[in-house]
């Protein structure tokens, strides 16, 4: 018979080799990326913040360079803004987990409610920047008199609406909104808010309601939630809530920030269609003041540079970027605001509801309020 | 003689290492971190914490809702999935294997993508609502199927139908057509045939898939978080609530409860799947029919079923595809999402894709290597080893991804100082999450190897290593591939654990989707989701091809 | 090639049943068959010889050397299973070449060996096929070629032909025997079919309930079974039980019921004994004499070249084989009739053991 060419046995060593090569390539590429991202400067300053930090401007890709390059050059360090895919609560959780071996030096985004938690304080070292005089004293004290965190920016949390779909003509109560108005079936079915467990505007809204009902009206705060719980829409976070508000024709009111009209106008280049409806009582407008702080991580690797960085963050070099990238008010009052901010709800326009609830009262009752809220909302 | 004895000893040590090493690895990277989290939180006063937590009305409601929605979702998934399994096994039509691969995609989509797609189809103002509004000429929203328990259950059904179809069709394929034909000859009616012949055959696979679905729904987190609107919570959501407000004691006791329940379920799942293979006839051919052979009435039924399946399963998927190319703000179609993803550079760009691919590839390789040796440990004659191996394999199914991630963070990442770039820990977490799937697939393949073939290799003088490389591994190849693809899909779709561990430089596609959604970059989010789905789809097509070519392998 | 000695080998199973002790010797170049019903321990014994399982007691020697501690792959054996157990992921060529390639033979040596064997077994045209493309008989040929490829000292065949149809089985029996003789390889063949054992064996070891009950050349076993079990199992032989009435020299008279039979063998008077008669040694007649021993015809079954007739006698079955066509015709016309039968004393043997 003609000698056929018999197939050689496939060598499994080759297959194993191929797998090993794939593994090595994957590890190598990761190591290379790791190495390339490694500190080009001798010192790396890690700043933990939340995912949407300064990403709302016209060029989010370069905002870090534009804002922090000057500091990097001056101190010969690399500043790395680590936007964790979470919010300030998540950052505190991470810092608690990392407490034995912290890698971050600075944290931005812990607000005036979160700082009341012992866990938040436990991961921070109080620090009083030498240039703290740039910031309004009231803000500093409202946030944390002990300076675990000092103000970075602030904003007002209130109800907003799309004035094309709903306005003072269709609903006159929007001009002087009360929680009783929000409890009517019509407005309750139009409201989207955020879960206070997962979202700081959601928590601000809960505290606003408590302050308004208990302190201004002397009513039981729980009744309002019992009345609206089946009608309002509660989303886990602000962006989910915004999406529902944007998509769902039924949902015309959103718990959000008083700067939203400014953003709307800046984004469209026209007069904003987004309007604000602060809460109204007895001739006064009210809103919740949220102050976001910057603080020094306890036992962080580079405390000296970190302190310098916090001071740098209070200067106009950083502060002037806040308005049009973060859409909050800069804590530094000397900064000139973008004209779009004319449409925003300004702190001068309202009385902060925070004044009605002392820090001590919030610190003592927050967990109870949240548990009771959870109980009301989940009941059938 | 001397040399031979030595050879035996090294062989013994070798096979012992194969069993011991993965078990030790899992003890270090899975059991230890989980214990640190679970026990650490309650060690102070377990009894009081237990009583406090469970006397709360919220906990009781959560527990009932968690069980109830899981039961309902499971029931519906099975009811909707069963005809699909039958349809896919018994009918020949063009594109069958394509459809099979496609139907598996929802299972591996990150839940956050499912939520977005789901809202856009079933939500108020979504596709169905918009269509109805136009139809009824209504100015207000007509129907909202996405909120509350209805929305949660529907989303779970969408998510889990693939599992029913996959597992039940596998057992239907093993039903010998002769058995069915003889039943027909004996005059069994359609109902009788189903009750007497088909039902017993698929009984255990239906039960197994039900348990698995129940388990997934029991642990459900992002879907309930988004669609439950705070009113409806699973245990997992409540754990997260407690965790975020630093109530570690409550979080731990709830997580422990969850582990106990899910492990009991996981255990019964394994029992069921172990026995289900006994005595099943593996046929290389099945009884199939052409679509054209159907009577009109049947055709209408099939059409209705396929149409509703399309709405339920394909609808959200189509919404995602549309989201990837349609910019709702500019109101125009665009490929910006894709070009942005492929653009090199920091902060997004190519990085998430590269990260996703390299992490999931590494995790897949690890999951397969560990899975192989765990599968072999199941055959070990050393007492306690098989049951230890199975519990370790099942543990990831019973512990939430967040618990695993937090444990890894606390017990591994921070003490070792890996937290400046925790990519290794992400790979570990993704490996752990894919492990149950890779191990199961390999274990099944291992059970199907004829022991005489191995004896044969021995008698032909093959050394143990040669037997492993030239006989066992090639025979295991289809099983390894299936396991690898599942592990890969789980890894690339994984979000909760990765998100917890990752720093920005570790961003994967799944995290990128979440971030894009957070800053309302819908086109980019849609494009990333589509890429994840496409990668998984291709992987499943590969499985299909392989299982088809491997079918005639054993005479 | 090799001389295999089993010495008191015993294996106990979990449920308490056991195989052994088994002692037997397989001579160099011999083809020994282990024959027995299923569950008699033949496969277990074979697997102990191969080394897949370890005996609890006893020893096993190849050419006088104890191989107990030697793993199967180093024993120099070739093995064929009933299922053929071909490697499904390889072609026929790769299957046969597996042993040589694992042993590190050169490509040319391997090809030469595979071609040589495939010529002997007439499977050259199958070499490039996948294993799922060959028939059952071909698969066994391939399995045999594969087992022989490494020139084993000992070939173990575990019911290799049981799954095949009868004609194919007969042809392959001849081929196996031929190949075995050509190569001179010591072979142990396990089967439950006595036809197969008779067709192929140099010697047969009959196993029952885990022990060797008789061992010898096929004809010896057939002609002089030493127990009722062997008689029944080998020849479908008739076994009668009775009491010795009279004994002189090498003949005895045994009373079975009310009838006396003269048989070959000796036993003390009054002892309960059994004796056996092969079916073809029973003579049948339709003429019923008063003195003759009578039985009622239960049925007639045609065989190849003969007929098998079943009678009822004293509550037991007696099988008769005949090729007398006239007789059979008569019987077929009137079933249920009574006939008389007889056999010569030289064809009836006393059995030694009461089993």
CSV table of C-alpha atoms in Angstrom, one decimal, chain B residues 191-555:
chain,number,residue,atom,x,y,z
B,191,UNK,CA,-50.7,14.5,27.9
B,192,UNK,CA,-50.0,10.9,29.0
B,193,UNK,CA,-46.7,11.0,27.1
B,194,UNK,CA,-45.7,14.2,28.8
B,195,UNK,CA,-46.7,13.0,32.3
B,196,UNK,CA,-45.3,9.5,32.0
B,197,UNK,CA,-42.3,9.9,29.7
B,198,UNK,CA,-41.1,13.4,29.3
B,199,UNK,CA,-41.8,14.7,32.8
B,200,UNK,CA,-39.8,12.1,34.7
B,201,UNK,CA,-36.9,12.6,32.3
B,202,UNK,CA,-36.7,16.4,32.8
B,203,UNK,CA,-37.9,16.4,36.4
B,204,UNK,CA,-34.4,16.7,38.0
B,205,UNK,CA,-33.2,19.2,35.5
B,206,UNK,CA,-36.2,21.4,36.1
B,207,UNK,CA,-35.7,21.1,39.8
B,208,UNK,CA,-32.0,21.8,39.5
B,209,UNK,CA,-32.6,24.9,37.3
B,210,UNK,CA,-35.4,26.0,39.7
B,211,UNK,CA,-33.0,25.9,42.7
B,212,UNK,CA,-30.4,27.8,40.8
B,213,UNK,CA,-32.8,30.4,39.7
B,214,UNK,CA,-34.3,30.6,43.2
B,215,UNK,CA,-30.8,31.2,44.5
B,216,UNK,CA,-30.0,33.9,42.0
B,217,UNK,CA,-33.3,35.7,42.7
B,218,UNK,CA,-32.8,35.2,46.4
B,219,UNK,CA,-29.5,37.1,46.2
B,220,UNK,CA,-30.8,39.6,43.7
B,221,UNK,CA,-29.5,43.1,44.3
B,222,UNK,CA,-29.3,45.7,41.6
B,223,UNK,CA,-32.6,44.8,40.0
B,224,UNK,CA,-34.4,45.0,43.3
B,225,UNK,CA,-32.6,48.2,44.2
B,226,UNK,CA,-33.6,49.9,41.1
B,227,UNK,CA,-37.1,48.5,40.6
B,228,UNK,CA,-38.1,48.1,44.2
B,229,UNK,CA,-38.1,51.8,44.8
B,230,UNK,CA,-37.0,51.4,48.4
B,231,UNK,CA,-40.4,49.8,49.2
B,232,UNK,CA,-39.2,46.3,48.3
B,233,UNK,CA,-36.0,44.9,49.6
B,234,UNK,CA,-34.2,41.6,49.4
B,235,UNK,CA,-31.9,40.5,52.2
B,236,UNK,CA,-29.0,41.6,50.0
B,237,UNK,CA,-30.4,45.2,49.8
B,238,UNK,CA,-30.9,45.3,53.5
B,239,UNK,CA,-27.4,44.1,54.1
B,240,UNK,CA,-26.1,46.9,51.8
B,241,UNK,CA,-28.3,49.4,53.7
B,242,UNK,CA,-26.8,48.3,57.0
B,243,UNK,CA,-23.3,48.2,55.6
B,244,UNK,CA,-23.5,51.7,54.3
B,245,UNK,CA,-24.5,53.1,57.6
B,246,UNK,CA,-21.7,51.2,59.3
B,247,UNK,CA,-24.1,48.8,61.1
B,248,UNK,CA,-21.7,45.9,60.6
B,249,UNK,CA,-23.3,43.7,63.2
B,250,UNK,CA,-26.7,43.8,61.5
B,251,UNK,CA,-25.0,43.4,58.1
B,252,UNK,CA,-23.1,40.3,59.3
B,253,UNK,CA,-26.0,38.5,60.8
B,254,UNK,CA,-28.1,39.0,57.7
B,255,UNK,CA,-25.3,37.9,55.5
B,256,UNK,CA,-24.8,34.8,57.7
B,257,UNK,CA,-28.6,34.0,57.4
B,258,UNK,CA,-28.3,34.4,53.6
B,259,UNK,CA,-25.3,32.0,53.5
B,260,UNK,CA,-27.1,29.4,55.5
B,261,UNK,CA,-30.2,29.5,53.3
B,262,UNK,CA,-28.3,29.6,50.0
B,263,UNK,CA,-25.9,26.9,51.0
B,264,UNK,CA,-28.8,24.6,51.9
B,265,UNK,CA,-30.2,25.3,48.4
B,266,UNK,CA,-26.8,24.9,46.8
B,267,UNK,CA,-26.4,21.6,48.5
B,268,UNK,CA,-29.7,20.3,47.3
B,269,UNK,CA,-28.8,21.5,43.8
B,270,UNK,CA,-25.7,19.4,43.8
B,271,UNK,CA,-27.6,16.4,45.1
B,272,UNK,CA,-30.1,16.7,42.3
B,273,UNK,CA,-27.7,17.2,39.5
B,274,UNK,CA,-25.5,14.3,40.7
B,275,UNK,CA,-28.4,11.9,40.6
B,276,UNK,CA,-29.9,13.3,37.5
B,277,UNK,CA,-27.3,11.7,35.2
B,278,UNK,CA,-27.9,8.2,36.5
B,279,UNK,CA,-29.3,6.0,33.9
B,280,UNK,CA,-30.0,8.7,31.4
B,281,UNK,CA,-29.5,7.5,27.9
B,282,UNK,CA,-27.2,9.7,25.9
B,283,UNK,CA,-28.4,9.6,22.4
B,284,UNK,CA,-26.4,11.0,19.6
B,285,UNK,CA,-29.5,11.8,17.6
B,286,UNK,CA,-32.8,13.3,18.7
B,287,UNK,CA,-36.3,13.3,17.5
B,288,UNK,CA,-36.6,16.5,15.7
B,289,UNK,CA,-39.2,18.0,13.4
B,290,UNK,CA,-39.2,20.6,10.7
B,291,UNK,CA,-41.2,23.7,11.4
B,292,UNK,CA,-43.1,23.1,8.2
B,293,UNK,CA,-44.5,19.8,9.6
B,294,UNK,CA,-46.6,21.7,12.1
B,295,UNK,CA,-50.3,22.0,11.9
B,296,UNK,CA,-51.8,25.5,11.7
B,297,UNK,CA,-53.0,25.5,15.2
B,298,UNK,CA,-49.6,24.5,16.5
B,299,UNK,CA,-47.9,27.1,14.3
B,300,UNK,CA,-50.0,29.9,15.9
B,301,UNK,CA,-49.1,28.7,19.3
B,302,UNK,CA,-45.4,28.6,18.4
B,303,UNK,CA,-45.7,32.1,16.9
B,304,UNK,CA,-47.4,33.5,20.0
B,305,UNK,CA,-44.8,32.0,22.2
B,306,UNK,CA,-41.9,33.2,20.2
B,307,UNK,CA,-43.4,36.6,19.9
B,308,UNK,CA,-43.9,37.0,23.7
B,309,UNK,CA,-40.4,35.6,24.3
B,310,UNK,CA,-39.1,38.2,21.8
B,311,UNK,CA,-40.8,41.0,23.7
B,312,UNK,CA,-39.6,39.7,27.1
B,313,UNK,CA,-36.0,38.6,26.2
B,314,UNK,CA,-35.2,40.5,23.1
B,315,UNK,CA,-37.0,43.7,23.9
B,316,UNK,CA,-34.5,44.9,26.6
B,317,UNK,CA,-31.7,43.7,24.5
B,318,UNK,CA,-32.9,45.7,21.5
B,319,UNK,CA,-33.3,48.7,23.8
B,320,UNK,CA,-29.7,48.3,24.7
B,321,UNK,CA,-28.6,48.1,21.1
B,322,UNK,CA,-30.6,51.2,20.3
B,323,UNK,CA,-29.1,53.0,23.3
B,324,UNK,CA,-25.7,52.2,21.9
B,325,UNK,CA,-26.2,54.1,18.7
B,326,UNK,CA,-28.9,56.7,19.5
B,327,UNK,CA,-28.2,59.8,21.4
B,328,UNK,CA,-31.4,60.9,23.1
B,329,UNK,CA,-30.2,64.4,23.8
B,330,UNK,CA,-29.0,65.3,20.4
B,331,UNK,CA,-31.8,63.1,18.9
B,332,UNK,CA,-29.5,61.5,16.4
B,333,UNK,CA,-27.8,58.3,15.6
B,334,UNK,CA,-24.1,58.1,16.3
B,335,UNK,CA,-21.2,55.8,16.6
B,336,UNK,CA,-19.6,58.1,19.2
B,337,UNK,CA,-20.0,55.5,21.9
B,338,UNK,CA,-17.8,53.0,20.0
B,339,UNK,CA,-15.2,55.5,18.8
B,340,UNK,CA,-14.9,56.8,22.4
B,341,UNK,CA,-14.3,53.3,23.7
B,342,UNK,CA,-11.7,52.6,21.1
B,343,UNK,CA,-9.8,55.8,21.5
B,344,UNK,CA,-6.6,55.3,23.4
B,345,UNK,CA,-6.0,57.5,26.4
B,346,UNK,CA,-6.7,57.8,30.1
B,347,UNK,CA,-10.1,58.0,31.8
B,348,UNK,CA,-12.0,55.5,29.8
B,349,UNK,CA,-10.9,54.9,26.2
B,350,UNK,CA,-9.4,51.5,25.5
B,351,UNK,CA,-8.5,50.8,29.2
B,352,UNK,CA,-11.8,49.3,30.3
B,353,UNK,CA,-11.8,46.9,27.4
B,354,UNK,CA,-8.2,45.9,28.0
B,355,UNK,CA,-8.8,45.5,31.7
B,356,UNK,CA,-11.9,43.5,31.2
B,357,UNK,CA,-10.2,41.1,28.7
B,358,UNK,CA,-7.1,40.5,30.7
B,359,UNK,CA,-8.8,40.2,34.1
B,360,UNK,CA,-11.5,37.8,32.7
B,361,UNK,CA,-8.9,35.8,30.8
B,362,UNK,CA,-6.8,35.3,33.8
B,363,UNK,CA,-9.8,34.6,36.0
B,364,UNK,CA,-10.9,32.1,33.4
B,365,UNK,CA,-7.6,30.3,33.4
B,366,UNK,CA,-7.5,30.2,37.2
B,367,UNK,CA,-11.1,29.1,37.4
B,368,UNK,CA,-10.4,26.2,35.0
B,369,UNK,CA,-7.2,25.1,36.6
B,370,UNK,CA,-8.8,25.2,40.1
B,371,UNK,CA,-12.0,23.7,38.7
B,372,UNK,CA,-10.0,20.8,37.1
B,373,UNK,CA,-8.4,19.9,40.4
B,374,UNK,CA,-11.6,20.4,42.4
B,375,UNK,CA,-13.4,18.2,39.9
B,376,UNK,CA,-10.7,15.6,40.5
B,377,UNK,CA,-11.0,16.0,44.3
B,378,UNK,CA,-14.7,15.0,43.9
B,379,UNK,CA,-13.4,11.6,42.9
B,380,UNK,CA,-10.9,11.4,45.7
B,381,UNK,CA,-11.2,8.4,48.0
B,382,UNK,CA,-9.8,10.2,50.9
B,383,UNK,CA,-12.7,10.7,53.3
B,384,UNK,CA,-14.2,14.3,53.6
B,385,UNK,CA,-12.2,15.5,50.6
B,386,UNK,CA,-15.1,15.3,48.1
B,387,UNK,CA,-17.6,17.0,50.4
B,388,UNK,CA,-15.1,19.7,51.4
B,389,UNK,CA,-14.4,20.3,47.7
B,390,UNK,CA,-18.0,20.6,46.8
B,391,UNK,CA,-18.8,23.0,49.7
B,392,UNK,CA,-15.9,25.1,48.7
B,393,UNK,CA,-17.1,25.2,45.1
B,394,UNK,CA,-20.6,26.1,46.1
B,395,UNK,CA,-19.7,28.7,48.6
B,396,UNK,CA,-19.4,31.5,46.0
B,397,UNK,CA,-23.0,30.8,45.0
B,398,UNK,CA,-24.1,31.3,48.6
B,399,UNK,CA,-22.1,34.3,49.5
B,400,UNK,CA,-22.9,37.7,47.9
B,401,UNK,CA,-20.3,39.2,45.7
B,402,UNK,CA,-20.1,42.2,48.0
B,403,UNK,CA,-19.4,40.0,51.0
B,404,UNK,CA,-16.6,38.3,49.1
B,405,UNK,CA,-15.2,41.6,47.9
B,406,UNK,CA,-15.3,43.3,51.4
B,407,UNK,CA,-13.7,40.2,52.9
B,408,UNK,CA,-11.0,40.2,50.3
B,409,UNK,CA,-10.4,43.9,50.9
B,410,UNK,CA,-10.2,43.4,54.7
B,411,UNK,CA,-8.3,40.2,54.8
B,412,UNK,CA,-6.1,40.2,51.8
B,413,UNK,CA,-5.8,43.5,50.0
B,414,UNK,CA,-5.1,45.8,52.8
B,415,UNK,CA,-2.8,43.6,54.9
B,416,UNK,CA,-0.7,42.8,51.8
B,417,UNK,CA,-0.6,46.5,50.8
B,418,UNK,CA,-2.2,45.6,47.4
B,419,UNK,CA,-4.6,48.5,47.6
B,420,UNK,CA,-2.5,50.8,45.4
B,421,UNK,CA,-3.4,48.7,42.4
B,422,UNK,CA,-5.6,45.8,43.4
B,423,UNK,CA,-5.8,44.1,40.0
B,424,UNK,CA,-4.7,40.8,41.4
B,425,UNK,CA,-7.5,40.9,44.0
B,426,UNK,CA,-10.0,41.6,41.2
B,427,UNK,CA,-8.8,38.6,39.3
B,428,UNK,CA,-9.2,36.5,42.5
B,429,UNK,CA,-12.7,37.8,43.1
B,430,UNK,CA,-13.7,37.1,39.5
B,431,UNK,CA,-12.2,33.6,39.7
B,432,UNK,CA,-14.1,32.8,42.8
B,433,UNK,CA,-17.4,34.0,41.1
B,434,UNK,CA,-16.8,31.8,38.0
B,435,UNK,CA,-15.5,28.8,39.9
B,436,UNK,CA,-18.8,27.0,40.6
B,437,UNK,CA,-19.6,27.1,36.9
B,438,UNK,CA,-16.2,25.9,35.6
B,439,UNK,CA,-16.0,23.1,38.3
B,440,UNK,CA,-19.5,21.8,37.5
B,441,UNK,CA,-18.9,21.7,33.8
B,442,UNK,CA,-15.6,19.9,34.2
B,443,UNK,CA,-17.0,17.5,36.8
B,444,UNK,CA,-19.8,16.5,34.5
B,445,UNK,CA,-17.3,15.8,31.7
B,446,UNK,CA,-15.2,13.8,34.1
B,447,UNK,CA,-18.1,11.6,35.1
B,448,UNK,CA,-18.8,10.9,31.5
B,449,UNK,CA,-15.4,9.4,30.8
B,450,UNK,CA,-15.5,5.7,30.4
B,451,UNK,CA,-13.2,4.3,33.1
B,452,UNK,CA,-12.3,1.4,30.8
B,453,UNK,CA,-10.7,4.0,28.5
B,454,UNK,CA,-8.4,5.1,31.3
B,455,UNK,CA,-7.6,1.4,32.2
B,456,UNK,CA,-6.8,0.9,28.6
B,457,UNK,CA,-4.3,3.8,28.6
B,458,UNK,CA,-2.7,2.3,31.7
B,459,UNK,CA,-2.4,-1.1,30.2
B,460,UNK,CA,-0.8,0.5,27.1
B,461,UNK,CA,2.0,1.7,29.2
B,462,UNK,CA,1.1,5.4,29.4
B,463,UNK,CA,2.5,7.1,32.4
B,464,UNK,CA,0.0,8.9,34.6
B,465,UNK,CA,1.1,12.2,33.1
B,466,UNK,CA,0.8,10.9,29.6
B,467,UNK,CA,-2.6,9.5,30.4
B,468,UNK,CA,-3.6,12.9,31.7
B,469,UNK,CA,-2.3,14.8,28.8
B,470,UNK,CA,-3.1,12.6,25.8
B,471,UNK,CA,-6.3,10.9,27.0
B,472,UNK,CA,-8.1,12.6,29.9
B,473,UNK,CA,-7.6,16.2,28.9
B,474,UNK,CA,-8.6,15.7,25.3
B,475,UNK,CA,-11.7,13.9,26.5
B,476,UNK,CA,-12.4,16.6,29.0
B,477,UNK,CA,-11.8,19.3,26.4
B,478,UNK,CA,-15.5,20.1,25.6
B,479,UNK,CA,-16.3,20.2,29.3
B,480,UNK,CA,-13.3,22.4,30.0
B,481,UNK,CA,-14.4,24.7,27.2
B,482,UNK,CA,-17.9,25.0,28.4
B,483,UNK,CA,-16.7,25.7,31.9
B,484,UNK,CA,-14.2,28.2,30.6
B,485,UNK,CA,-16.7,30.1,28.6
B,486,UNK,CA,-19.1,30.3,31.6
B,487,UNK,CA,-16.4,31.4,33.9
B,488,UNK,CA,-15.3,34.0,31.3
B,489,UNK,CA,-18.8,35.3,30.9
B,490,UNK,CA,-19.4,35.5,34.7
B,491,UNK,CA,-16.0,37.3,35.1
B,492,UNK,CA,-16.5,39.8,32.3
B,493,UNK,CA,-20.1,40.6,33.5
B,494,UNK,CA,-19.1,40.8,37.1
B,495,UNK,CA,-19.7,44.2,38.6
B,496,UNK,CA,-20.5,44.3,42.3
B,497,UNK,CA,-17.2,42.8,43.6
B,498,UNK,CA,-15.0,44.5,41.0
B,499,UNK,CA,-16.6,47.8,41.7
B,500,UNK,CA,-15.9,47.4,45.4
B,501,UNK,CA,-12.3,46.6,44.9
B,502,UNK,CA,-11.3,48.6,41.9
B,503,UNK,CA,-9.5,51.9,41.7
B,504,UNK,CA,-10.1,54.0,38.6
B,505,UNK,CA,-7.1,52.4,36.8
B,506,UNK,CA,-8.8,49.0,37.2
B,507,UNK,CA,-12.1,50.1,35.5
B,508,UNK,CA,-13.6,47.3,33.6
B,509,UNK,CA,-16.3,47.5,30.9
B,510,UNK,CA,-19.0,46.6,33.5
B,511,UNK,CA,-17.9,49.4,35.8
B,512,UNK,CA,-17.5,51.7,32.9
B,513,UNK,CA,-21.2,51.1,32.0
B,514,UNK,CA,-22.2,51.9,35.5
B,515,UNK,CA,-20.1,55.1,35.5
B,516,UNK,CA,-21.4,56.2,32.1
B,517,UNK,CA,-24.9,55.7,33.3
B,518,UNK,CA,-24.0,57.8,36.4
B,519,UNK,CA,-23.0,60.7,34.3
B,520,UNK,CA,-25.8,60.2,31.8
B,521,UNK,CA,-23.5,59.2,28.9
B,522,UNK,CA,-26.1,56.7,27.6
B,523,UNK,CA,-24.5,56.2,24.2
B,524,UNK,CA,-21.2,55.2,25.7
B,525,UNK,CA,-22.9,53.0,28.3
B,526,UNK,CA,-25.0,51.3,25.6
B,527,UNK,CA,-21.9,50.7,23.4
B,528,UNK,CA,-20.0,49.2,26.3
B,529,UNK,CA,-22.9,47.0,27.2
B,530,UNK,CA,-23.2,45.9,23.6
B,531,UNK,CA,-19.5,45.0,23.5
B,532,UNK,CA,-19.8,42.9,26.6
B,533,UNK,CA,-22.9,41.2,25.2
B,534,UNK,CA,-21.1,40.6,21.9
B,535,UNK,CA,-18.1,39.1,23.5
B,536,UNK,CA,-20.3,36.7,25.5
B,537,UNK,CA,-22.4,35.9,22.4
B,538,UNK,CA,-19.3,34.9,20.5
B,539,UNK,CA,-18.1,32.8,23.4
B,540,UNK,CA,-21.4,30.9,23.5
B,541,UNK,CA,-21.3,30.4,19.7
B,542,UNK,CA,-18.0,28.7,20.3
B,543,UNK,CA,-19.5,26.3,22.8
B,544,UNK,CA,-22.3,25.5,20.4
B,545,UNK,CA,-19.8,24.7,17.7
B,546,UNK,CA,-17.8,22.5,20.0
B,547,UNK,CA,-20.6,20.6,21.5
B,548,UNK,CA,-21.9,19.9,18.0
B,549,UNK,CA,-18.6,18.5,16.8
B,550,UNK,CA,-18.0,16.6,20.0
B,551,UNK,CA,-21.4,14.9,19.8
B,552,UNK,CA,-20.3,12.0,17.6
B,553,UNK,CA,-17.2,11.5,19.6
B,554,UNK,CA,-18.2,8.6,21.7
B,555,UNK,CA,-19.8,5.7,19.7
